[in-house]
């Protein structure tokens, strides 16, 4: 009997939620926004410097595919969501592994979902885009 190997085409990163491998994404993007405020000196018409006032991190997965489970089952979004009703949902840690090198590329700490669009495809549940707010993006996790 021939052995069938699983081939996943176009996967770029494996996604682990709280240390458990839940699926893969063909695209991952992170945004770090640095908010700066000008420091003006009295009597000088030019701004002398800018001071960092805040930093905001966000991330998203495009074409995020799970293995025969749904987004709530793997802990990416809450089980029940109702418009206009606040939802308590714990922060999560997401580890993104480069599937070719099998090492952690990024670690998202304190992540909470901010937007998810999803649908069904044969053999899996797919989210075309999952976005989240993140407290910390670790770019050198090991």
Coordinates of C-alpha atoms in Angstrom, one line a residue:
X1 CA 0.0 0.0 0.0
X2 CA 1.4 3.4 -1.0
X3 CA 2.0 6.0 1.8
X4 CA 0.4 9.3 1.2
X5 CA 2.4 12.4 2.4
X6 CA 0.6 15.5 3.4
X7 CA 1.7 18.4 1.3
X8 CA 0.7 21.9 2.2
X9 CA 1.1 24.3 -0.6
X10 CA 2.1 27.9 0.0
X11 CA 2.3 27.6 3.8
X12 CA 4.8 30.2 5.2
X13 CA 4.4 30.0 8.9
X14 CA 3.1 27.4 11.4
X15 CA 1.0 28.9 14.2
X16 CA 1.2 27.7 17.8
X17 CA -1.3 29.0 20.3
X18 CA -0.2 28.6 23.9
X19 CA 2.4 26.1 22.7
X20 CA 0.0 23.9 20.6
X21 CA 0.3 23.7 16.8
X22 CA -3.1 24.8 15.4
X23 CA -2.5 25.6 11.7
X24 CA -0.6 27.6 9.2
X25 CA -0.8 30.9 7.4
X26 CA 0.4 31.9 3.9
X27 CA 1.0 35.4 5.1
X28 CA 1.8 37.1 8.4
X29 CA 2.1 40.8 9.0
X30 CA 2.9 42.8 12.1
X31 CA 2.7 46.5 12.7
X32 CA 4.5 48.5 15.3
X33 CA 3.3 52.1 15.5
X34 CA 5.6 54.6 17.2
X35 CA 3.8 57.8 18.3
X36 CA 6.1 60.8 18.6
X37 CA 5.4 64.3 19.9
X38 CA 7.4 67.3 19.0
X39 CA 9.3 69.2 21.7
X40 CA 9.3 72.9 20.9
X41 CA 11.6 75.3 22.6
X42 CA 10.3 78.7 23.5
X43 CA 11.7 81.4 21.2
X44 CA 12.9 78.9 18.5
X45 CA 10.7 78.4 15.5
X46 CA 12.0 74.9 14.6
X47 CA 11.2 71.7 16.5
X48 CA 14.3 70.6 18.3
X49 CA 13.5 66.9 18.8
X50 CA 10.7 64.4 19.0
X51 CA 9.9 62.3 22.1
X52 CA 8.3 58.9 21.9
X53 CA 4.9 59.0 23.6
X54 CA 3.5 55.5 22.9
X55 CA 4.0 52.3 21.0
X56 CA 1.1 50.1 19.7
X57 CA 1.6 46.6 18.3
X58 CA -0.8 44.7 16.0
X59 CA -0.6 41.6 13.9
X60 CA -2.6 39.7 11.3
X61 CA -2.6 36.4 9.5
X62 CA -3.8 36.1 5.9
X63 CA -5.2 32.8 4.6
X64 CA -4.9 31.3 8.0
X65 CA -5.9 27.6 7.8
X66 CA -6.7 25.4 10.8
X67 CA -6.6 21.6 11.0
X68 CA -10.2 20.4 11.0
X69 CA -11.1 22.8 13.8
X70 CA -12.7 26.2 14.2
X71 CA -11.2 29.5 15.4
X72 CA -13.0 29.2 18.8
X73 CA -11.8 25.5 19.2
X74 CA -8.2 26.5 19.0
X75 CA -8.6 29.6 21.2
X76 CA -8.1 32.3 18.6
X77 CA -11.6 33.9 19.1
X78 CA -14.2 33.5 21.9
X79 CA -16.9 30.7 21.6
X80 CA -19.9 33.0 21.7
X81 CA -19.9 36.5 20.2
X82 CA -23.0 38.8 20.2
X83 CA -23.1 42.3 18.7
X84 CA -23.0 45.0 21.4
X85 CA -22.2 42.7 24.3
X86 CA -18.7 42.9 25.8
X87 CA -16.7 39.6 25.7
X88 CA -14.1 38.6 28.3
X89 CA -11.4 36.8 26.5
X90 CA -7.9 36.0 27.9
X91 CA -4.7 37.2 26.3
X92 CA -2.8 34.5 24.4
X93 CA 0.7 33.8 23.3
X94 CA 1.2 33.0 19.6
X95 CA 4.5 31.6 18.3
X96 CA 5.1 31.7 14.5
X97 CA 7.5 29.1 13.2
X98 CA 9.2 29.3 9.8
X99 CA 8.1 26.0 8.3
X100 CA 11.3 25.6 6.3
X101 CA 13.7 26.2 9.3
X102 CA 11.5 25.0 12.1
X103 CA 12.5 27.9 14.4
X104 CA 10.4 30.6 16.1
X105 CA 10.4 33.7 13.9
X106 CA 8.1 35.9 16.1
X107 CA 6.4 35.5 19.5
X108 CA 3.3 37.6 20.1
X109 CA 2.7 38.1 23.8
X110 CA -0.6 39.4 25.2
X111 CA -2.5 39.0 22.0
X112 CA -6.3 39.5 21.7
X113 CA -8.4 39.3 18.6
X114 CA -9.6 42.5 17.0
X115 CA -11.1 41.2 13.7
X116 CA -11.7 37.9 12.1
X117 CA -13.3 36.9 8.8
X118 CA -13.8 33.2 8.2
X119 CA -15.4 30.6 6.0
X120 CA -15.4 26.9 5.3
X121 CA -13.4 25.0 2.8
X122 CA -13.1 21.2 2.3
X123 CA -11.2 19.5 5.1
X124 CA -10.6 22.6 7.2
X125 CA -12.0 25.8 8.6
X126 CA -10.2 28.8 7.1
X127 CA -10.0 32.4 8.2
X128 CA -9.0 34.6 5.4
X129 CA -7.8 37.2 7.8
X130 CA -7.4 37.2 11.6
X131 CA -6.2 40.5 13.2
X132 CA -5.2 41.1 16.8
X133 CA -3.9 43.7 19.1
X134 CA -0.7 42.7 20.8
X135 CA 1.2 43.9 23.9
X136 CA 4.6 42.7 22.8
X137 CA 6.1 41.4 19.6
X138 CA 9.3 39.5 20.3
X139 CA 11.5 39.4 17.1
X140 CA 14.3 37.3 18.7
X141 CA 12.4 34.8 20.9
X142 CA 15.1 32.2 21.3

